[in-house]
Short mmCIF file of C-alpha atoms in Angstrom, two decimals:
data_model
loop_
_atom_site.label_atom_id
_atom_site.label_comp_id
_atom_site.label_asym_id
_atom_site.label_seq_id
_atom_site.Cartn_x
_atom_site.Cartn_y
_atom_site.Cartn_z
CA MET A 1 116.44 66.16 96.23
CA ARG A 2 114.87 69.18 97.83
CA GLY A 3 117.82 69.53 100.12
CA ASN A 4 120.20 69.42 97.14
CA TRP A 5 118.89 72.53 95.39
CA LEU A 6 118.52 74.34 98.70
CA ASP A 7 122.13 73.52 99.48
CA LYS A 8 123.15 74.83 96.04
CA ILE A 9 121.36 78.12 96.64
CA GLU A 10 123.10 78.49 99.98
CA PHE A 11 126.49 77.49 98.52
CA LEU A 12 126.27 79.93 95.60
CA GLY A 13 124.98 82.72 97.82
CA ASN A 14 127.81 82.27 100.29
CA LYS A 15 130.28 82.78 97.45
CA LEU A 16 129.05 86.34 96.87
CA PRO A 17 131.06 89.12 98.54
CA ASN A 18 129.42 91.36 101.11
CA PRO A 19 127.46 94.31 99.63
CA THR A 20 130.25 96.86 100.26
CA MET A 21 132.82 94.77 98.39
CA LEU A 22 130.24 94.15 95.69
CA PHE A 23 130.09 97.89 95.00
CA ILE A 24 133.89 98.07 94.88
CA TYR A 25 134.01 95.23 92.35
CA LEU A 26 131.18 96.76 90.32
CA SER A 27 133.02 100.08 90.23
CA LEU A 28 136.08 98.32 88.80
CA VAL A 29 133.89 96.55 86.24
CA VAL A 30 132.36 99.89 85.18
CA ILE A 31 135.81 101.46 84.77
CA PHE A 32 137.03 98.56 82.65
CA ALA A 33 133.78 98.44 80.62
CA SER A 34 133.95 102.18 79.97
CA PHE A 35 137.46 101.76 78.49
CA VAL A 36 136.42 98.91 76.18
CA LEU A 37 133.05 100.35 75.11
CA SER A 38 134.48 103.81 74.44
CA LYS A 39 137.11 102.26 72.15
CA LEU A 40 134.27 100.48 70.33
CA GLY A 41 132.46 103.80 69.89
CA VAL A 42 129.24 102.69 71.61
CA SER A 43 126.61 105.45 71.67
CA VAL A 44 122.86 105.97 71.53
CA ASP A 45 120.37 108.71 70.61
CA TYR A 46 117.84 109.49 73.32
CA GLU A 47 115.16 111.98 74.30
CA PHE A 48 116.10 114.36 77.12
CA ILE A 49 113.96 116.89 78.97
CA LYS A 50 115.51 120.35 79.27
CA ASP A 51 113.77 123.62 80.02
CA GLN A 52 110.41 121.83 79.78
CA LYS A 53 111.17 120.77 76.19
CA ILE A 54 111.95 117.34 74.78
CA THR A 55 115.15 117.30 72.75
CA THR A 56 117.13 114.50 71.10
CA GLN A 57 120.73 114.06 72.14
CA THR A 58 123.50 111.52 71.60
CA ALA A 59 125.22 109.83 74.51
CA SER A 60 128.56 108.07 74.08
CA VAL A 61 130.43 105.93 76.58
CA VAL A 62 133.00 108.01 78.48
CA ASN A 63 136.36 106.37 79.08
CA LEU A 64 136.90 106.64 82.84
CA LEU A 65 140.60 105.83 82.46
CA LEU A 66 141.33 109.12 80.71
CA ALA A 67 143.61 111.34 82.77
CA SER A 68 140.95 114.06 82.95
CA GLU A 69 138.30 111.61 84.20
CA ILE A 70 140.66 110.17 86.83
CA ARG A 71 141.33 113.68 88.11
CA ASN A 72 137.62 114.50 88.12
CA PHE A 73 136.79 111.34 90.05
CA THR A 74 139.55 111.90 92.61
CA SER A 75 138.35 115.46 93.19
CA SER A 76 134.73 114.39 93.61
CA VAL A 77 135.06 111.41 95.99
CA LEU A 78 134.15 113.43 99.08
CA LYS A 79 131.38 115.32 97.29
CA ASN A 80 129.95 112.07 95.92
CA PHE A 81 129.49 110.85 99.47
CA THR A 82 128.28 114.02 101.20
CA ASN A 83 125.89 114.92 98.36
CA PHE A 84 124.51 111.40 97.98
CA TYR A 85 120.82 111.92 98.69
CA PRO A 86 120.12 108.62 100.52
CA LEU A 87 122.79 109.50 103.09
CA GLY A 88 120.93 112.52 104.44
CA VAL A 89 117.42 111.10 104.51
CA VAL A 90 118.40 107.86 106.24
CA PHE A 91 120.64 109.64 108.74
CA VAL A 92 117.91 112.12 109.69
CA ILE A 93 115.07 109.61 110.10
CA ILE A 94 117.26 107.32 112.19
CA LEU A 95 117.77 110.12 114.73
CA GLY A 96 114.05 110.08 115.48
CA ILE A 97 113.53 106.34 115.20
CA GLY A 98 116.55 105.80 117.45
CA ILE A 99 114.93 107.57 120.39
CA ALA A 100 111.59 105.79 119.89
CA ASP A 101 113.36 102.44 119.67
CA LYS A 102 116.02 102.75 122.37
CA SER A 103 113.59 104.25 124.89
CA GLY A 104 111.57 101.04 124.57
CA LEU A 105 108.48 102.60 122.99
CA LEU A 106 108.38 100.41 119.89
CA SER A 107 108.95 97.10 121.67
CA VAL A 108 106.40 97.94 124.39
CA LEU A 109 103.82 98.88 121.77
CA VAL A 110 104.33 95.53 120.03
CA ARG A 111 104.02 93.57 123.28
CA LYS A 112 100.98 95.47 124.50
CA ILE A 113 99.02 94.94 121.29
CA ALA A 114 99.99 91.27 121.01
CA LEU A 115 99.32 90.37 124.64
CA SER A 116 95.81 91.86 124.58
CA THR A 117 94.73 89.86 121.54
CA LYS A 118 91.95 87.23 121.57
CA ALA A 119 92.81 83.68 120.51
CA LYS A 120 91.06 83.74 117.13
CA PHE A 121 92.84 86.94 116.13
CA ILE A 122 96.31 85.97 117.29
CA THR A 123 97.65 84.92 113.86
CA PRO A 124 96.54 88.01 111.89
CA ILE A 125 97.64 90.27 114.73
CA ILE A 126 101.12 88.73 114.79
CA VAL A 127 101.43 89.07 111.01
CA PHE A 128 100.18 92.66 111.20
CA LEU A 129 102.60 93.57 113.98
CA GLY A 130 105.41 92.02 111.95
CA ILE A 131 104.52 94.21 108.98
CA SER A 132 104.19 97.30 111.17
CA SER A 133 107.55 96.70 112.84
CA ASN A 134 109.47 97.58 109.69
CA ILE A 135 109.05 101.30 110.45
CA ALA A 136 111.76 100.69 113.04
CA SER A 137 114.01 98.55 110.87
CA SER A 138 115.11 95.40 112.76
CA VAL A 139 113.04 95.76 115.95
CA GLY A 140 110.56 93.14 114.71
CA TYR A 141 113.27 90.50 114.32
CA VAL A 142 114.55 90.78 117.87
CA VAL A 143 111.27 91.55 119.68
CA LEU A 144 108.23 90.28 117.82
CA ILE A 145 109.44 86.99 116.31
CA PRO A 146 110.34 85.29 119.62
CA LEU A 147 107.15 86.76 121.11
CA GLY A 148 105.17 85.06 118.31
CA ALA A 149 106.35 81.67 119.54
CA ILE A 150 105.43 82.44 123.15
CA LEU A 151 101.97 83.67 122.19
CA PHE A 152 101.22 80.58 120.12
CA MET A 153 102.31 78.33 122.98
CA GLY A 154 100.06 80.27 125.33
CA PHE A 155 97.11 79.36 123.08
CA ASN A 156 98.17 75.68 122.85
CA ARG A 157 99.54 76.12 119.34
CA HIS A 158 102.90 75.15 117.88
CA PRO A 159 105.54 77.82 118.66
CA VAL A 160 107.35 77.27 115.36
CA ALA A 161 104.14 78.29 113.57
CA GLY A 162 104.13 81.46 115.66
CA LEU A 163 107.74 82.11 114.69
CA ALA A 164 106.90 81.48 111.03
CA ALA A 165 103.89 83.83 111.09
CA ALA A 166 105.91 86.59 112.74
CA PHE A 167 108.87 86.10 110.40
CA ALA A 168 106.54 86.15 107.39
CA GLY A 169 105.09 89.46 108.57
CA VAL A 170 108.39 91.10 109.48
CA SER A 171 110.45 90.00 106.50
CA GLY A 172 107.98 88.82 103.85
CA GLY A 173 105.84 91.91 104.46
CA TRP A 174 108.88 94.21 104.43
CA SER A 175 107.36 96.47 101.76
CA ALA A 176 103.88 96.70 103.25
CA ASN A 177 102.78 99.05 106.01
CA LEU A 178 100.14 101.52 107.09
CA LEU A 179 102.83 104.08 107.91
CA ILE A 180 105.90 105.47 106.21
CA GLY A 181 109.05 103.92 107.64
CA THR A 182 112.81 104.28 107.38
CA ASN A 183 112.97 102.33 104.11
CA ASP A 184 110.63 104.60 102.15
CA PRO A 185 112.87 107.68 102.09
CA MET A 186 115.85 105.50 101.20
CA PHE A 187 114.10 103.82 98.25
CA ALA A 188 112.71 107.16 97.06
CA ALA A 189 116.17 108.70 97.19
CA PHE A 190 117.70 106.00 95.00
CA SER A 191 114.72 106.15 92.61
CA MET A 192 114.94 109.92 92.26
CA GLN A 193 118.67 109.78 91.65
CA ALA A 194 118.11 107.22 88.89
CA ALA A 195 115.18 109.13 87.37
CA SER A 196 117.35 112.25 87.06
CA MET A 197 119.21 110.53 84.23
CA ILE A 198 116.10 111.02 82.09
CA ASP A 199 114.31 113.87 83.85
CA PRO A 200 116.57 115.99 86.13
CA ASN A 201 113.61 117.70 87.80
CA TYR A 202 111.64 114.54 88.59
CA VAL A 203 110.82 114.12 92.28
CA VAL A 204 110.10 110.79 93.99
CA LEU A 205 108.53 111.34 97.41
CA PRO A 206 108.95 109.03 100.42
CA THR A 207 105.17 108.53 100.12
CA ALA A 208 105.55 107.27 96.53
CA ASN A 209 104.18 103.78 97.31
CA TRP A 210 102.08 104.61 100.36
CA TYR A 211 98.61 103.77 98.99
CA PHE A 212 99.89 100.54 97.49
CA MET A 213 101.64 99.68 100.77
CA ILE A 214 98.41 100.15 102.73
CA ALA A 215 96.52 97.77 100.44
CA SER A 216 99.47 95.37 100.55
CA THR A 217 99.27 95.31 104.36
CA PHE A 218 95.77 93.83 104.31
CA LEU A 219 96.75 91.42 101.53
CA ILE A 220 99.76 90.09 103.46
CA ILE A 221 97.69 89.75 106.66
CA ILE A 222 95.04 87.66 104.88
CA VAL A 223 97.49 85.51 102.91
CA GLY A 224 99.91 85.13 105.85
CA THR A 225 97.10 84.04 108.16
CA TYR A 226 95.78 81.51 105.65
CA VAL A 227 99.21 79.99 104.99
CA THR A 228 99.98 79.75 108.72
CA GLU A 229 96.71 78.14 109.77
CA LYS A 230 95.96 75.98 106.72
CA ILE A 231 99.40 74.92 105.48
CA VAL A 232 102.28 75.48 107.92
CA GLU A 233 100.71 74.70 111.29
CA PRO A 234 98.96 71.45 110.25
CA ARG A 235 102.27 70.08 108.95
CA LEU A 236 104.04 70.82 112.22
CA GLY A 237 101.62 68.78 114.31
CA ALA A 238 101.09 68.98 118.08
CA PHE A 239 103.57 70.46 120.52
CA LYS A 240 104.03 69.63 124.20
CA LYS A 241 104.61 72.79 126.19
CA ASP A 242 105.50 73.86 129.68
CA GLU A 243 103.59 76.58 131.49
CA ILE A 244 104.11 79.97 129.88
CA ILE A 245 104.57 83.07 132.02
CA TYR A 246 103.89 86.27 130.13
CA GLU A 247 105.96 89.34 130.78
CA LYS A 248 103.39 92.00 131.61
CA ILE A 249 103.67 95.64 130.70
CA SER A 250 105.08 97.43 133.74
CA ASP A 251 103.47 100.45 135.37
CA ASP A 252 106.37 102.58 134.17
CA ASP A 253 105.86 101.43 130.58
CA ASN A 254 102.10 102.05 130.78
CA ARG A 255 102.82 105.55 132.03
CA GLY A 256 105.28 105.99 129.18
CA LEU A 257 102.63 104.93 126.65
CA LYS A 258 100.22 107.45 128.13
CA PHE A 259 102.80 110.23 127.82
CA ALA A 260 103.63 109.17 124.25
CA SER A 261 99.94 109.12 123.24
CA ILE A 262 99.33 112.61 124.63
CA SER A 263 102.44 113.98 122.95
CA ALA A 264 101.46 112.37 119.62
CA VAL A 265 98.02 114.02 119.69
CA ILE A 266 99.53 117.41 120.54
CA PHE A 267 102.21 117.09 117.84
CA ILE A 268 99.71 116.09 115.13
CA ALA A 269 97.32 118.87 116.12
CA LEU A 270 100.14 121.41 115.97
CA ILE A 271 101.28 120.20 112.55
CA LEU A 272 97.72 120.33 111.19
CA ALA A 273 97.40 123.91 112.46
CA LEU A 274 100.62 124.81 110.65
CA VAL A 275 99.73 122.98 107.41
CA ILE A 276 95.99 123.11 106.71
CA PRO A 277 95.13 126.86 106.79
CA LYS A 278 95.73 128.72 103.55
CA ASN A 279 99.14 130.43 103.39
CA SER A 280 100.10 128.76 106.68
CA LEU A 281 103.73 128.34 107.71
CA PHE A 282 104.19 124.87 106.19
CA GLY A 283 101.08 124.62 104.00
CA ASP A 284 100.13 125.47 100.44
CA THR A 285 101.35 128.95 99.52
CA GLY A 286 99.98 128.87 95.99
CA ALA A 287 102.15 126.29 94.23
CA GLY A 288 100.03 123.32 95.35
CA PHE A 289 100.16 121.17 98.48
CA MET A 290 102.65 118.72 96.97
CA LYS A 291 105.17 121.58 96.75
CA SER A 292 104.42 122.90 100.21
CA ALA A 293 107.12 123.17 102.86
CA PHE A 294 105.52 120.24 104.70
CA MET A 295 105.69 117.80 101.78
CA SER A 296 109.11 119.03 100.69
CA ASN A 297 110.50 118.41 104.17
CA ILE A 298 108.36 115.47 105.30
CA ILE A 299 111.47 113.57 106.46
CA VAL A 300 112.19 116.29 109.01
CA PHE A 301 108.63 116.12 110.35
CA MET A 302 108.82 112.32 110.57
CA MET A 303 112.04 112.64 112.55
CA LEU A 304 110.48 115.19 114.91
CA PHE A 305 107.39 113.01 115.43
CA PHE A 306 109.40 109.97 116.49
CA MET A 307 111.65 112.15 118.63
CA VAL A 308 108.70 113.71 120.45
CA ILE A 309 106.85 110.47 121.22
CA GLY A 310 110.13 108.67 121.99
CA VAL A 311 111.21 111.29 124.49
CA ALA A 312 107.71 111.42 126.03
CA PHE A 313 107.72 107.65 126.48
CA GLY A 314 111.24 107.70 127.89
CA VAL A 315 110.30 110.36 130.44
CA GLY A 316 107.22 108.35 131.40
CA ASN A 317 108.99 105.02 131.85
CA LYS A 318 112.12 106.68 133.30
CA SER A 319 114.50 105.43 130.60
CA ILE A 320 115.19 109.10 129.84
CA LYS A 321 116.19 111.00 132.97
CA SER A 322 118.08 113.80 131.24
CA SER A 323 118.77 115.19 127.79
CA THR A 324 121.99 113.15 127.79
CA ASP A 325 119.97 109.93 127.69
CA ALA A 326 118.10 111.04 124.57
CA VAL A 327 121.37 112.04 122.90
CA ASN A 328 122.90 108.68 123.81
CA PHE A 329 119.94 106.89 122.20
CA MET A 330 120.51 108.82 118.97
CA GLN A 331 124.23 108.11 119.08
CA THR A 332 123.59 104.39 119.59
CA ALA A 333 121.15 104.31 116.68
CA ILE A 334 123.65 106.06 114.41
CA ALA A 335 126.43 103.74 115.56
CA GLU A 336 124.29 100.77 114.50
CA LEU A 337 124.05 102.48 111.11
CA SER A 338 127.82 102.35 110.61
CA GLY A 339 127.64 99.42 108.21
CA PHE A 340 125.12 101.27 106.08
CA LEU A 341 127.32 104.39 106.04
CA VAL A 342 130.27 102.35 104.76
CA LEU A 343 127.99 100.81 102.12
CA ILE A 344 126.68 104.25 101.11
CA PHE A 345 130.20 105.62 100.64
CA PHE A 346 131.08 103.02 98.04
CA ALA A 347 127.58 103.05 96.54
CA ALA A 348 127.98 106.80 95.98
CA GLN A 349 131.27 106.27 94.15
CA PHE A 350 129.72 103.52 92.03
CA THR A 351 126.79 105.79 91.17
CA TYR A 352 129.14 108.59 90.10
CA LEU A 353 131.21 106.27 87.90
CA PHE A 354 128.15 104.58 86.43
CA ASN A 355 126.44 107.87 85.59
CA THR A 356 129.59 109.59 84.32
CA SER A 357 130.40 106.70 81.99
CA ASN A 358 126.91 106.94 80.42
CA ILE A 359 126.75 103.13 80.51
CA GLY A 360 123.55 103.19 82.57
CA LEU A 361 121.89 105.66 80.23
CA ILE A 362 122.88 103.68 77.15
CA LEU A 363 121.76 100.40 78.74
CA SER A 364 118.39 101.88 79.67
CA VAL A 365 117.75 103.31 76.19
CA LYS A 366 118.92 100.24 74.30
CA GLY A 367 117.15 97.97 76.77
CA SER A 368 113.86 99.84 76.42
CA ASN A 369 114.15 99.74 72.62
CA PHE A 370 114.80 95.98 72.77
CA LEU A 371 111.77 95.42 75.00
CA LYS A 372 109.64 97.47 72.62
CA ASP A 373 110.89 95.39 69.67
CA ILE A 374 109.98 92.08 71.33
CA GLY A 375 106.68 93.47 72.62
CA LEU A 376 107.51 93.11 76.34
CA THR A 377 106.12 96.33 77.76
CA GLY A 378 103.48 97.45 80.22
CA LEU A 379 102.12 94.94 82.72
CA PRO A 380 103.96 91.81 81.44
CA LEU A 381 107.23 93.70 81.85
CA ILE A 382 106.36 94.61 85.45
CA VAL A 383 105.54 90.98 86.27
CA VAL A 384 108.84 89.78 84.79
CA PHE A 385 110.70 92.46 86.75
CA VAL A 386 109.06 91.35 90.03
CA VAL A 387 110.11 87.74 89.43
CA LEU A 388 113.63 88.80 88.41
CA THR A 389 114.02 90.84 91.61
CA ALA A 390 112.72 87.95 93.71
CA PHE A 391 115.37 85.69 92.17
CA ILE A 392 118.21 88.20 92.63
CA ASN A 393 117.16 88.63 96.26
CA LEU A 394 118.08 85.01 96.94
CA PHE A 395 121.72 85.98 96.48
CA ILE A 396 121.84 89.69 97.41
CA ALA A 397 119.58 90.10 100.41
CA VAL A 398 120.42 93.70 101.36
CA ASP A 399 117.60 95.77 99.84
CA SER A 400 119.46 99.09 99.77
CA ALA A 401 122.41 97.50 97.98
CA LYS A 402 120.19 95.87 95.35
CA TRP A 403 118.17 98.99 94.62
CA ALA A 404 121.30 101.13 94.44
CA MET A 405 122.58 98.79 91.73
CA MET A 406 119.31 98.14 89.91
CA ALA A 407 117.65 101.56 90.00
CA PRO A 408 120.14 103.31 87.65
CA ILE A 409 119.37 100.67 85.00
CA PHE A 410 115.68 99.86 85.37
CA VAL A 411 114.18 103.21 86.43
CA PRO A 412 115.37 105.09 83.31
CA MET A 413 114.64 102.06 81.11
CA PHE A 414 111.05 101.83 82.31
CA MET A 415 110.62 105.61 82.07
CA ASN A 416 111.49 105.32 78.39
CA LEU A 417 108.68 102.77 78.15
CA GLY A 418 106.19 105.10 79.82
CA LEU A 419 106.28 103.52 83.30
CA SER A 420 106.85 105.73 86.32
CA PRO A 421 109.81 105.42 88.72
CA GLU A 422 107.25 104.90 91.50
CA LEU A 423 105.81 101.83 89.72
CA THR A 424 109.28 100.40 89.08
CA GLN A 425 110.11 100.93 92.75
CA ALA A 426 106.89 99.24 93.89
CA ALA A 427 107.57 96.24 91.63
CA PHE A 428 111.11 95.97 92.98
CA ARG A 429 109.88 96.04 96.57
CA ILE A 430 107.45 93.19 95.94
CA GLY A 431 110.17 90.93 94.58
CA ASP A 432 112.61 92.03 97.27
CA SER A 433 110.20 91.19 100.11
CA THR A 434 108.79 87.86 99.00
CA THR A 435 112.04 85.87 98.96
CA ASN A 436 113.49 87.49 102.10
CA ILE A 437 112.07 84.64 104.16
CA ILE A 438 113.77 81.80 102.26
CA THR A 439 117.25 83.11 101.56
CA PRO A 440 120.00 82.03 103.98
CA LEU A 441 121.84 85.22 103.01
CA MET A 442 119.31 87.48 104.70
CA PRO A 443 121.19 88.90 107.74
CA PHE A 444 118.58 87.73 110.28
CA PHE A 445 117.96 84.31 108.76
CA VAL A 446 120.45 82.58 111.06
CA LEU A 447 118.68 84.19 114.03
CA ILE A 448 115.35 82.72 112.87
CA VAL A 449 116.93 79.28 112.54
CA ALA A 450 118.23 79.60 116.12
CA PHE A 451 114.76 80.60 117.37
CA MET A 452 113.16 77.62 115.66
CA GLN A 453 115.82 75.18 116.89
CA LYS A 454 114.94 76.23 120.43
CA TYR A 455 111.64 74.35 119.96
CA ASP A 456 112.83 71.69 117.52
CA ARG A 457 116.53 70.79 117.60
CA ASN A 458 116.23 68.76 114.40
CA LEU A 459 115.38 71.79 112.28
CA LYS A 460 118.20 72.89 109.97
CA ILE A 461 118.48 75.67 107.41
CA GLY A 462 116.87 73.58 104.66
CA SER A 463 113.96 72.65 106.96
CA VAL A 464 113.39 76.29 107.89
CA ILE A 465 113.40 77.29 104.21
CA LEU A 466 110.79 74.63 103.45
CA ILE A 467 108.62 75.86 106.34
CA MET A 468 108.76 79.41 104.94
CA LEU A 469 108.50 78.47 101.25
CA PRO A 470 104.65 78.45 101.18
CA TYR A 471 104.67 82.07 102.38
CA THR A 472 107.04 83.08 99.59
CA ILE A 473 104.96 81.42 96.88
CA ALA A 474 101.65 82.74 98.23
CA PHE A 475 102.99 86.26 98.78
CA LEU A 476 104.57 86.40 95.34
CA ILE A 477 101.46 85.23 93.48
CA SER A 478 98.99 87.35 95.44
CA TRP A 479 101.20 90.47 95.39
CA ILE A 480 101.68 90.19 91.63
CA GLY A 481 97.91 89.92 91.40
CA LEU A 482 97.53 93.11 93.44
CA ILE A 483 99.92 95.14 91.30
CA CYS A 484 98.16 93.82 88.18
CA LEU A 485 94.88 95.07 89.63
CA TRP A 486 96.50 98.42 90.41
CA TYR A 487 97.80 98.67 86.86
CA ALA A 488 94.50 97.64 85.27
CA PHE A 489 92.57 100.38 87.08
CA ASP A 490 95.42 102.91 86.80
CA LEU A 491 95.28 103.64 90.54
CA PRO A 492 97.68 106.07 92.24
CA LEU A 493 100.52 104.28 94.01
CA GLY A 494 101.01 106.98 96.60
CA VAL A 495 100.89 110.71 97.12
CA ASP A 496 101.27 112.30 93.67
CA ALA A 497 102.61 108.98 92.35
CA TYR A 498 101.04 107.24 89.37
CA ILE A 499 101.45 104.18 87.17
CA HIS A 500 102.54 105.97 84.03
CA TYR A 501 105.44 108.37 83.69
CA THR A 502 104.63 112.02 83.14
CA PRO A 503 107.59 114.38 82.54
CA SER A 504 108.11 116.95 85.31
CA ARG A 505 107.20 120.54 84.68
#
C-alpha cells in the first residue's frame, strides 16, 4: 500500500513539464485569463503607498490581447530579461563561488572537517557540513553525500545511514546555514520584486532570513542527528564492510587552505576598516548602516570574498597557475548556470505579463480579504502556507521556479494582512526544504538512489523515500515549531527584517 501512493506521487510528478516550459504555459494561461477576466470587468480597490502616503486606488484586469499590450510586451521582452533583478544577483555571486568551487577549496574544506571528526560527533558533523554546503549550490550532493557513507563505514556503521544523514543535511537543510549563500540573494530578489506591487520602495536584503537560518542550522543538526541514530540506522541493521582507505588531504591542498585562511583574514580586516569608522568609504554616512554602501552592495562584497579565498587556495594547491585558470573557473561556473538563465528568461516574461495584467494584485487583495473574513490570519496562516509549500514541492522541486511563481501572489497577499515579505519568504523556504528529500522530482534524487544502491542493490525509489520520510516529518514539525516561537516573541528574522510588515519610508 505504501508503495502505491509513492508510485502515484512519482507518476503525477513525472507528468509535469520542466520548470522552463511551466513558465511558458503559465504565461499563456495569464494571457487567456486576462482576456476573460477583463471582459467580465473584474477589479478591486486596494491601498497603495505613494510619496509616503497611503491612498486608495482601483485595479482592473488588463486585457493582454489588446493590440497596444501586444506591442508593449514585444518591445519589452529584452528589457524584461536584462532588468530582471534575480538575473544580476545570481550571476554575480556565481562568479565568486565558481572560483572557490572549481579550485577545490569547498570540497577540500568539507573533507578536512569531516575526516578530523571523532566518532561520537560524526553524525552531527555530517549533517552540519551538509547544511553548510548549500552556500556552494550542488557541491554537497557530489562531494559530501558519498563521503558520508565512507565515514560511517569507517566507524563500523551502516553506509546508507551516512548517506541519509548527509542527504538530510544537504537537501532537507537547504534553507538553514550560518552563512549567506547563493540562494539568499535569489530569494530576496524575487521577494522584493513581488513586494513592489504593494510598496514600490520596499527592500528585501539577502540577509532577510539570516538570524532565522542560523537558529535553523542548530535545529536541523539536532533533529537530523536524532532521526539518523534513533530511527533510520536501527532499521537498517548491521553492514558487512571491506577495509576503508581514506583519501587524505594532500600537501598542496593543505598549503592552499593556509593561503585561503590568510587571505580571508586580510580581506575581512580590510572590509572592517572600510566599513566601521564613521563616514568611511563603505560605512554609514548618516543615513544609517542599513543604507550604507556596504549593505546596499553586499552581493559584490560576497563575490569578492569568494574570489579572493578561491584564488588564494588555487595558487596554494597549484590548480591556478595563471589568471587564465581563474577566468576558466568562472566561465565553467557560468556555463553550469545556463539552465537557470533559460529559466530566468521565461520567468521574467511571466512576471511582466502577470504584473501588467493586474491579476496578481487582484488575487492578493481578494485573497487577503477572504482570509480575513474566515479568520485565517497571523500564525495559523503561516503554518498553512508552510504545509502548502511542502506539498507543492513534491511536484515542482526547483526552488527558484516555485518562488518565482508563488511570490507575486503570496507576498503581496500577506503584506495586506500585516505580514512581512521576509516572513513569507522564510515560511516558503521551510516548506520547500523539508520535502526535498522525498520527492523523486528533485534533480539529485536519482543520484542519491544510485549512491544507496551501491551498498544495497535491493533499494528502489520507494525504499529510499521511506528511509528519508522520517527526516521530512521531523524537520517539518520542528521547523514549524521554530517559526511559531519566532512569531510568538516577534524576533527579527534577519538584518532589518521583521515579522510584521512596516511600509517603507
